[in-house]
Short mmCIF file of C-alpha atoms in Angstrom, two decimals:
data_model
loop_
_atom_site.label_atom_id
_atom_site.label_comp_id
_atom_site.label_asym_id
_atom_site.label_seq_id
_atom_site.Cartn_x
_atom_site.Cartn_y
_atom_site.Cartn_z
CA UNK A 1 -2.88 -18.19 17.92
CA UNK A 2 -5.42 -19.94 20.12
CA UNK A 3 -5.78 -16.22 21.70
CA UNK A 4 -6.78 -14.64 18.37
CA UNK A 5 -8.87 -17.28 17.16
CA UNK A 6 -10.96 -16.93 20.63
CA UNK A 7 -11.18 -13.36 19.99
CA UNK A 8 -12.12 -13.60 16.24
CA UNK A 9 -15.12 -15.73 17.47
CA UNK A 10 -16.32 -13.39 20.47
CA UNK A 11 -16.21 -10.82 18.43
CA UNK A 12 -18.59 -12.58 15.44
CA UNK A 13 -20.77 -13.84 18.16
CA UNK A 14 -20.89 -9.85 19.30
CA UNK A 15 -21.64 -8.71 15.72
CA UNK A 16 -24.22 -11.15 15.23
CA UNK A 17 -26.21 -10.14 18.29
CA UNK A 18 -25.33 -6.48 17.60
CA UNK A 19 -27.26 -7.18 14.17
CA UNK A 20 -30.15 -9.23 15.08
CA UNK A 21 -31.01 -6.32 18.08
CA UNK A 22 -29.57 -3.32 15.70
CA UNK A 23 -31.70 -3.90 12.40
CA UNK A 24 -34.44 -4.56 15.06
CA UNK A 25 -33.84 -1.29 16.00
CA UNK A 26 -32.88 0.57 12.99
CA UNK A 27 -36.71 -0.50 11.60
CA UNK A 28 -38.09 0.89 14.30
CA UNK A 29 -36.65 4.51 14.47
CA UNK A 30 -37.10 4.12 10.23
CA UNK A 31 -40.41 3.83 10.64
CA UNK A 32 -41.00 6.45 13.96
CA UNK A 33 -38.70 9.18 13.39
CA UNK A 34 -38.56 10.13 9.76
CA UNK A 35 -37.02 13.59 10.55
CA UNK A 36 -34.17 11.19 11.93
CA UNK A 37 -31.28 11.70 10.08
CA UNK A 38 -30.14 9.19 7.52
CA UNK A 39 -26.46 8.83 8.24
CA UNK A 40 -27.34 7.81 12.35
CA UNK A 41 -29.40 4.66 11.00
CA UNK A 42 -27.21 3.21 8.72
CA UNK A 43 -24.28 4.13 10.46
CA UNK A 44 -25.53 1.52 13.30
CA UNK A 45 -25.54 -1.06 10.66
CA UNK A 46 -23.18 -3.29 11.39
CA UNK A 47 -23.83 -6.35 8.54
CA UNK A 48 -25.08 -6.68 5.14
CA UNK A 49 -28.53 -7.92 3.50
CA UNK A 50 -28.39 -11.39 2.55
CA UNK A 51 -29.64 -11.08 -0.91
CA UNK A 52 -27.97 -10.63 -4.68
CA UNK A 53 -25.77 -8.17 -5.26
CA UNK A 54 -27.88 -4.69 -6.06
CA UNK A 55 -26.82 -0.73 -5.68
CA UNK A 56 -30.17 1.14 -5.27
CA UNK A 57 -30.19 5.33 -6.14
CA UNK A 58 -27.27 7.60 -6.74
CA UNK A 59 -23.80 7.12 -5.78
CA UNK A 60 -24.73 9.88 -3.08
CA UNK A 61 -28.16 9.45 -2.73
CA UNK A 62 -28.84 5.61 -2.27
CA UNK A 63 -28.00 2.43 -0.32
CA UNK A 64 -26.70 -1.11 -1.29
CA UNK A 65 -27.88 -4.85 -1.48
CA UNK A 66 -25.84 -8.06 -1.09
CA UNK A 67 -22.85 -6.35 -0.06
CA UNK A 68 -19.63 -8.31 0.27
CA UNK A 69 -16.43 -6.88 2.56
CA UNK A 70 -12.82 -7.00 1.38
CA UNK A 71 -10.38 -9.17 3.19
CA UNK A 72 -8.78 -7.03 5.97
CA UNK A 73 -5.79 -8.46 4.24
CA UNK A 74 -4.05 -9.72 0.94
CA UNK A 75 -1.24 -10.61 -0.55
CA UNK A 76 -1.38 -7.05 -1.87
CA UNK A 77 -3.82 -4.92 -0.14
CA UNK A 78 -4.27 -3.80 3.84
CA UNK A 79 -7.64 -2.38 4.43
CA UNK A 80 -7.54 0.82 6.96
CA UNK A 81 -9.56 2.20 10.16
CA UNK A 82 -11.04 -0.93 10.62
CA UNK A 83 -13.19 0.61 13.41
CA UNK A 84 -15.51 2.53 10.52
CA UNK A 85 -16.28 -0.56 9.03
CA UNK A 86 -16.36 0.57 5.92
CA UNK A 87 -15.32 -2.20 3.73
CA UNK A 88 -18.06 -3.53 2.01
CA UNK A 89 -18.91 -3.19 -1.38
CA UNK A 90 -20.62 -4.38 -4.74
CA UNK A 91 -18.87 -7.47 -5.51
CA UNK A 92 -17.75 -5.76 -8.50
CA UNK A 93 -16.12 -3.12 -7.08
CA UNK A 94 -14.08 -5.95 -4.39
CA UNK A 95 -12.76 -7.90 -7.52
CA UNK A 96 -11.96 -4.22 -9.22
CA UNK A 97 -9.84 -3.49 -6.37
CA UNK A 98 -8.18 -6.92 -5.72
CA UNK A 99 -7.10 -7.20 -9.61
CA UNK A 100 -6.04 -3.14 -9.12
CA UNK A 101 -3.65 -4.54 -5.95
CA UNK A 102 -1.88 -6.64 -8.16
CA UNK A 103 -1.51 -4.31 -10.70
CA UNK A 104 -0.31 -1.63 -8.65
CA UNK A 105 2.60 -3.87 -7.39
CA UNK A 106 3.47 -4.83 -11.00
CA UNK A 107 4.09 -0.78 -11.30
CA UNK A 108 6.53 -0.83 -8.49
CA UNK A 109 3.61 0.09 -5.93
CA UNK A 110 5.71 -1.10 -2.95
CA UNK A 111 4.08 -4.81 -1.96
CA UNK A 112 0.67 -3.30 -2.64
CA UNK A 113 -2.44 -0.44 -2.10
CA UNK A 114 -3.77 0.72 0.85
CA UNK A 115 -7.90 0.66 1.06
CA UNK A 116 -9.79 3.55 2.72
CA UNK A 117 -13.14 3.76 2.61
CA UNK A 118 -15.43 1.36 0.11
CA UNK A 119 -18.74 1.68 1.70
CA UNK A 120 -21.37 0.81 4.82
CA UNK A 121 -22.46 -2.83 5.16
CA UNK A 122 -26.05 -1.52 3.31
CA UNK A 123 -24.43 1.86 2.01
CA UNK A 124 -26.05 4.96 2.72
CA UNK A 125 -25.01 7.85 4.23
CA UNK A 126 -22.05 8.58 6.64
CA UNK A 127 -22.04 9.69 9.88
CA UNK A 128 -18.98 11.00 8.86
CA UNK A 129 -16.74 12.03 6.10
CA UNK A 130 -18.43 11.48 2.59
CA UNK A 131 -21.00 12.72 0.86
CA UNK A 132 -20.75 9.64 -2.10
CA UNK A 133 -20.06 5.81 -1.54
CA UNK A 134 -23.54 5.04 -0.67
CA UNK A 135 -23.84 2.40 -3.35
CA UNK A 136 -20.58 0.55 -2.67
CA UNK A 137 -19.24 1.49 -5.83
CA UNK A 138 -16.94 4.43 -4.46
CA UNK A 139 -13.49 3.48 -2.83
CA UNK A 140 -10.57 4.90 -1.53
CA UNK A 141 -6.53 4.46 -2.40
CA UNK A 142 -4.15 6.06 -0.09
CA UNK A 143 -1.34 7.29 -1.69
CA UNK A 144 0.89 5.46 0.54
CA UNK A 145 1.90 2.07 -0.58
CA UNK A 146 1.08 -1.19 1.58
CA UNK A 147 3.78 -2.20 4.28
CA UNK A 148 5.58 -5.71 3.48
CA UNK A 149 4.86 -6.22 6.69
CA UNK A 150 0.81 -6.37 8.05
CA UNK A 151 -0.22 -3.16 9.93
CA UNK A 152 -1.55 -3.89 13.40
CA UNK A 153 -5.06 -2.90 14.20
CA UNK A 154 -4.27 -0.03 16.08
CA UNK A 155 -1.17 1.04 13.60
CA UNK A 156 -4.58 1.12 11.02
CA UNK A 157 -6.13 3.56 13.29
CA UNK A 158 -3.48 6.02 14.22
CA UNK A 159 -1.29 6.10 10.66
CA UNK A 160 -1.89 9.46 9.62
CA UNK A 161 -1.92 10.12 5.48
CA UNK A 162 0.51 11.31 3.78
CA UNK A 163 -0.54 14.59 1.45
CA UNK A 164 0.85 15.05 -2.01
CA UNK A 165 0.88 18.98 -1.45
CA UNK A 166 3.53 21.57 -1.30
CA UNK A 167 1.23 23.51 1.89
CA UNK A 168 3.41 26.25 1.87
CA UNK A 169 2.36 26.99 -1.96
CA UNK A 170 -1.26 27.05 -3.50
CA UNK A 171 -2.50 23.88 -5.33
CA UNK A 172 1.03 22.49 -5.86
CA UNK A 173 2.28 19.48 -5.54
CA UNK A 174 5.42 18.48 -3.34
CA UNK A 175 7.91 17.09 -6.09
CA UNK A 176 9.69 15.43 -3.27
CA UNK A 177 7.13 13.21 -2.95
CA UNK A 178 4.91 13.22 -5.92
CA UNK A 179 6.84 10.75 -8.75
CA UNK A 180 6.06 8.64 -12.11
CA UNK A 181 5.23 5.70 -10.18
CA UNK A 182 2.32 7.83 -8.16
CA UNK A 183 1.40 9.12 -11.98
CA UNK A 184 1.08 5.51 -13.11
CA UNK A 185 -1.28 4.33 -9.86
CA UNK A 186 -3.56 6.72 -10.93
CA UNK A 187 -3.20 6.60 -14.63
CA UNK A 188 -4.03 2.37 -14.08
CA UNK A 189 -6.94 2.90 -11.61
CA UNK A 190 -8.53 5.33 -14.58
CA UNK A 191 -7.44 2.61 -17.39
CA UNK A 192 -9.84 -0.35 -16.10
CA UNK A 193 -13.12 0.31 -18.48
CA UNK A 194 -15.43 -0.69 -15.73
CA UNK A 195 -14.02 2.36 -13.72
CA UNK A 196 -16.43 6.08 -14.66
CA UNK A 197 -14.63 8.20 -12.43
CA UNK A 198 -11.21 8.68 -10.41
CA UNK A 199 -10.97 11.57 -8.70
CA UNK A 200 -7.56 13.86 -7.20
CA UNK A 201 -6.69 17.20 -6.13
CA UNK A 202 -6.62 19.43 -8.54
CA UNK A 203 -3.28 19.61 -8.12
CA UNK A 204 -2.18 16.26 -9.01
CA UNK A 205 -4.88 16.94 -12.21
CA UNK A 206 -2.52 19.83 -13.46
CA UNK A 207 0.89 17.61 -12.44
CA UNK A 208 -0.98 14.96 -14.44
CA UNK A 209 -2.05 17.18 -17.32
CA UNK A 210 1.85 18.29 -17.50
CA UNK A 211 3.52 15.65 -17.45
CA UNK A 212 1.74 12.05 -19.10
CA UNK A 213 3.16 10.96 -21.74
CA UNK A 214 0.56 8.23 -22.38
CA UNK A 215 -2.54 7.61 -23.30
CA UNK A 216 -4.29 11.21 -23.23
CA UNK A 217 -7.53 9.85 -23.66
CA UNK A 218 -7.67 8.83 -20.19
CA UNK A 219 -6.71 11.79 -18.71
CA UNK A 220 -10.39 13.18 -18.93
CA UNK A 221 -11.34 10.28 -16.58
CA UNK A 222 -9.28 12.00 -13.80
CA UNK A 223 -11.46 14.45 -12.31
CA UNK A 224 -10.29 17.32 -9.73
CA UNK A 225 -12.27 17.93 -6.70
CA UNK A 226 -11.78 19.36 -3.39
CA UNK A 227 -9.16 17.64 -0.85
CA UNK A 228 -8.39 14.35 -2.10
CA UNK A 229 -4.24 15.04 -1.76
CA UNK A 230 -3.59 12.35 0.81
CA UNK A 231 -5.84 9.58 -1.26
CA UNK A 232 -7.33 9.41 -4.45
CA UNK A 233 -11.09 8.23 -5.84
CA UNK A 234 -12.00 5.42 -7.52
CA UNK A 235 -15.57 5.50 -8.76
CA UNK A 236 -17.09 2.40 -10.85
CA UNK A 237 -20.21 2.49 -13.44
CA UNK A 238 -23.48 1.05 -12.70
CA UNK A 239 -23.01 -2.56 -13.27
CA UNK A 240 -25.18 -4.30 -16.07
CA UNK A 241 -28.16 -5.50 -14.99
CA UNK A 242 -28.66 -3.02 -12.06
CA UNK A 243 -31.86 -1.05 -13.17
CA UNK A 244 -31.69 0.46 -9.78
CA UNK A 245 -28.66 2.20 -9.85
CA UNK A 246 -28.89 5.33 -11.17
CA UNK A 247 -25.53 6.46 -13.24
CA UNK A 248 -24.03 9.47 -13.40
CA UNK A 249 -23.69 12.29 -16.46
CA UNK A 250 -20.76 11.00 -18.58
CA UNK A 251 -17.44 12.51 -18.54
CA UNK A 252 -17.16 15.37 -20.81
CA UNK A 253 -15.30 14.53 -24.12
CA UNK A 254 -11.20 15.76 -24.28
CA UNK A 255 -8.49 14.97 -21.79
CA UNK A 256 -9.77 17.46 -18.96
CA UNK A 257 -6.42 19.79 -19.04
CA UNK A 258 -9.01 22.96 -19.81
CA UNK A 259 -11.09 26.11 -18.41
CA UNK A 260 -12.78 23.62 -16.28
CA UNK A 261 -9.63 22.78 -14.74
CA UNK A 262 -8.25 26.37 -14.82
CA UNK A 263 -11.31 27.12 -12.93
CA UNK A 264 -9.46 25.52 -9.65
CA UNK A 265 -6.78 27.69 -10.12
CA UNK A 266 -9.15 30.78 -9.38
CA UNK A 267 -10.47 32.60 -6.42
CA UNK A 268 -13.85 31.47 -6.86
CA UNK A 269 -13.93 27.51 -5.90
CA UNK A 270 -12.28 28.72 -2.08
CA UNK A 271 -13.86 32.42 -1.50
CA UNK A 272 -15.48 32.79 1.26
CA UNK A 273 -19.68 32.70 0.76
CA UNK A 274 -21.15 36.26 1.58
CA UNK A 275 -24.03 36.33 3.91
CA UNK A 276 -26.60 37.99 3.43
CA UNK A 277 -27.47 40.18 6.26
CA UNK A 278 -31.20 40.04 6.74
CA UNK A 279 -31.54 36.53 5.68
CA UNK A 280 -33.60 34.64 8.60
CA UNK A 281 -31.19 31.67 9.75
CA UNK A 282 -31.58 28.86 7.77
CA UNK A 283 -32.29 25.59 9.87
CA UNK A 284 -29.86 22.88 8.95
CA UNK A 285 -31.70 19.80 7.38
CA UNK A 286 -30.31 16.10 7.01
CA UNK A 287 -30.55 13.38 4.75
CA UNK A 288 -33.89 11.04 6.31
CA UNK A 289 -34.88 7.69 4.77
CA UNK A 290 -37.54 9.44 2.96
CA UNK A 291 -35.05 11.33 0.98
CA UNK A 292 -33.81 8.08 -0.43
CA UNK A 293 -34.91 5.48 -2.20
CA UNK A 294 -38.24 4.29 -0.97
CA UNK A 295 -36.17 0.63 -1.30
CA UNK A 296 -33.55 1.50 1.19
CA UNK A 297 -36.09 1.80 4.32
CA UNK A 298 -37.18 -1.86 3.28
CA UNK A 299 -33.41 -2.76 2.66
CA UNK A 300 -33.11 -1.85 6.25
CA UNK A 301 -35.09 -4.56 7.96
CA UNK A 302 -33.64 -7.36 5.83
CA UNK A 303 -31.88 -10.32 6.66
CA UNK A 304 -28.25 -10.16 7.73
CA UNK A 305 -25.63 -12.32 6.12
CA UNK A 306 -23.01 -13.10 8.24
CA UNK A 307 -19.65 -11.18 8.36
CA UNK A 308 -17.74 -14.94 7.28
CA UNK A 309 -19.85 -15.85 4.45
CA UNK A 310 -20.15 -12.08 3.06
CA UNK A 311 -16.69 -12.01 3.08
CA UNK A 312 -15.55 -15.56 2.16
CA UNK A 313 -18.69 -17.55 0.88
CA UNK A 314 -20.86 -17.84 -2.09
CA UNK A 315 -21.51 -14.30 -2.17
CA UNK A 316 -17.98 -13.64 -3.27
CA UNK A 317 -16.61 -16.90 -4.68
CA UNK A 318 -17.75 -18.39 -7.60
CA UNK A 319 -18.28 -22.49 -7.50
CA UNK A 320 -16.04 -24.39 -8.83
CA UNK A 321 -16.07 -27.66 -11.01
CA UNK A 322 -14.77 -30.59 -9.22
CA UNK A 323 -12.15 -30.89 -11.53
CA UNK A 324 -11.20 -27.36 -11.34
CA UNK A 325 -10.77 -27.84 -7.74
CA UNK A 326 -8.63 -30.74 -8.29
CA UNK A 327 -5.87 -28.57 -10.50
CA UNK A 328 -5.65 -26.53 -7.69
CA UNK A 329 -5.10 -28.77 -4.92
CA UNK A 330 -2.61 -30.21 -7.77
CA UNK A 331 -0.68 -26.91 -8.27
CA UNK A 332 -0.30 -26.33 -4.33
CA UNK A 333 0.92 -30.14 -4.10
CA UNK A 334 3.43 -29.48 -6.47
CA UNK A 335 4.52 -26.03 -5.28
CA UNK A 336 3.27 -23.88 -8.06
CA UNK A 337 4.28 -20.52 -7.20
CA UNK A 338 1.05 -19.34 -9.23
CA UNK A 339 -0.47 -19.54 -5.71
CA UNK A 340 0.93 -17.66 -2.68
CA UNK A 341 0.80 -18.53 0.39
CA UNK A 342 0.64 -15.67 2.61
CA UNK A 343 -1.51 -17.31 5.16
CA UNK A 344 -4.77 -15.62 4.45
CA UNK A 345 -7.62 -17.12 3.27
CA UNK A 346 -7.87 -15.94 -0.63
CA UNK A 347 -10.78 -17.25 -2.52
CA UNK A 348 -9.53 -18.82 -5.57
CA UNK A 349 -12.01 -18.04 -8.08
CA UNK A 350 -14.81 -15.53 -8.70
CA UNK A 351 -16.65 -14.29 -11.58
CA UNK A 352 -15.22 -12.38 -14.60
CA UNK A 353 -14.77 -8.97 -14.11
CA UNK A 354 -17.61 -7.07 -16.28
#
């Protein structure tokens, strides 16, 4: 124990140098190189702004404010590829996905959800992967249920996904592995109002469209896209009071189980582009801080909250009254079983979900 807790520290003391040299850094090349490309500046990131919570631009076209990072773990979540750090997010979207947790083991989720990727400690674009969660109002659910048992680091790394496909037939899904309960996960990430978007596979949109027996309405909130077999989408609206977050076209009206899905099922989404012959070559051109809001570049050169009190202090938990506090120590005195203990820090309060 002694071991870890010297490591924990080393390795704060490492990300806090990292981000007083980095963002020292980062402001520089933002303000030399604007032909540098987006994704390699905030990629080198490595800790938030200290300032209120704020998405800035388009959920692929913007950066974030005040961002706070999920527990690694939880009673009933595991966050994954730790290395990417990519588990920060608008403090709406962490309580979204801690209430979603417990939900999703009410629905016989196993002990819990796995987390992918939520966003960058200021958002913006990837270095690798995706084109979205630049806000910190994007995040990803494997479709693999959380281990009773905590993952190791490196067991985070390495486990591969698990896709809901049939490979050896087109845009089907594997009924050996696809069942209600999966149907439900994604049916209860869609049912939260504060959620816009959650997107599958195609795929799992037609399963969906065939087979749920409940509330149709939702159904149009589960959009098909590319990929997305092995996890699925969750994509929140602009929170109120955010007049810098820019929302996105609402979902058309109808349950979504139309020509625009049929559409999926054609050649055209997955032909091949034609070339045209005696085009000149095209040079490819990246995202730079100029293509983004003109916020984010000043966003950049910020000051860093710490990775502890982003993930732990006031930026995440709500005060509490004194006697509040005192019902609590109360409850735990007395054994209340309203409050695990799983041995990891949980804050006990935070605001209401919007």
């Amino acid at each position: 124990m002694a071991a870890t807790k010297t490591a924990y520290f080393r390795r704060m003391a490492s990300i806090t140098l990292m981000a007083l040299t980095g963002l020292s850094l980062v402001a520089d090349t933002a303000a030399s190189a604007d032909d540098t490309p987006a994704k390699q500046i905030f990629g080198k990131v490595q800790l938030p702004s200290e300032a209120a919570p704020n998405p800035i631009g388009f959920y692929a076209k913007g950066c974030m404010a005040g961002a706070v990072a999920i527990p690694t773990d939880g009673p009933t979540w595991q966050a994954m590829r730790l290395s990417r750090n990519r588990r920060w997010g608008n403090p709406a979207m962490i309580q979204l996905l801690e209430r979603f947790s417990q939900d999703a083991v009410q629905l016989g989720w196993g002990s819990g959800i796995l987390i992918g990727d939520i966003s960058q400690p200021r958002g913006g674009p990837m270095i690798t992967g995706h084109a979205s969660h630049q806000i910190g109002l994007d995040a990803d659910i494997w479709f693999t249920p959380k281990p009773a048992q905590p993952l190791s680091t490196q067991a985070r790394e390495d486990m591969p996904f698990t896709s809901m496909l049939d490979k050896s037939k087109f845009l089907t899904v594997n009924a050996a592995r696809w069942t209600p309960t999966h149907a439900r996960l994604v049916m209860q990430a869609a049912s939260y109002p504060q959620v816009e978007r959650v997107f599958v596979n195609p795929a799992i949109k037609k399963k969906l469209c065939e087979t749920w027996t409940g509330d149709r309405d939702l159904l149009g909130k589960v959009r098909p896209v590319y990929g997305h077999d092995e996890h699925f989408h969750i994509r929140m609206f602009c929170p109120p009071s955010t007049p810098n977050c820019k929302a996105q076209a609402p979902v058309a009206s109808g349950d979504g189980c139309d020509k625009s899905l049929a559409w999926w099922f054609t050649k055209e989404p997955w032909a091949t582009p034609k070339k045209d012959p005696n085009a000149k070559p095209v040079k490819p051109r990246f995202t730079t801080l100029s293509d983004l809001p003109k916020a984010c570049t000043a966003l950049l050169s910020a000051p860093a909250a710490s990775e502890q009190s982003a993930t732990f202090g006031n930026a995440y938990v709500a005060p509490q009254p004194a006697s509040s506090e005192a019902a609590i120590r109360q409850a735990i005195h007395a054994g209340s079983n309203e409050l695990p203990d799983t041995g990891v820090p949980i804050p006990l309060a935070r605001p209401a979900l919007q």
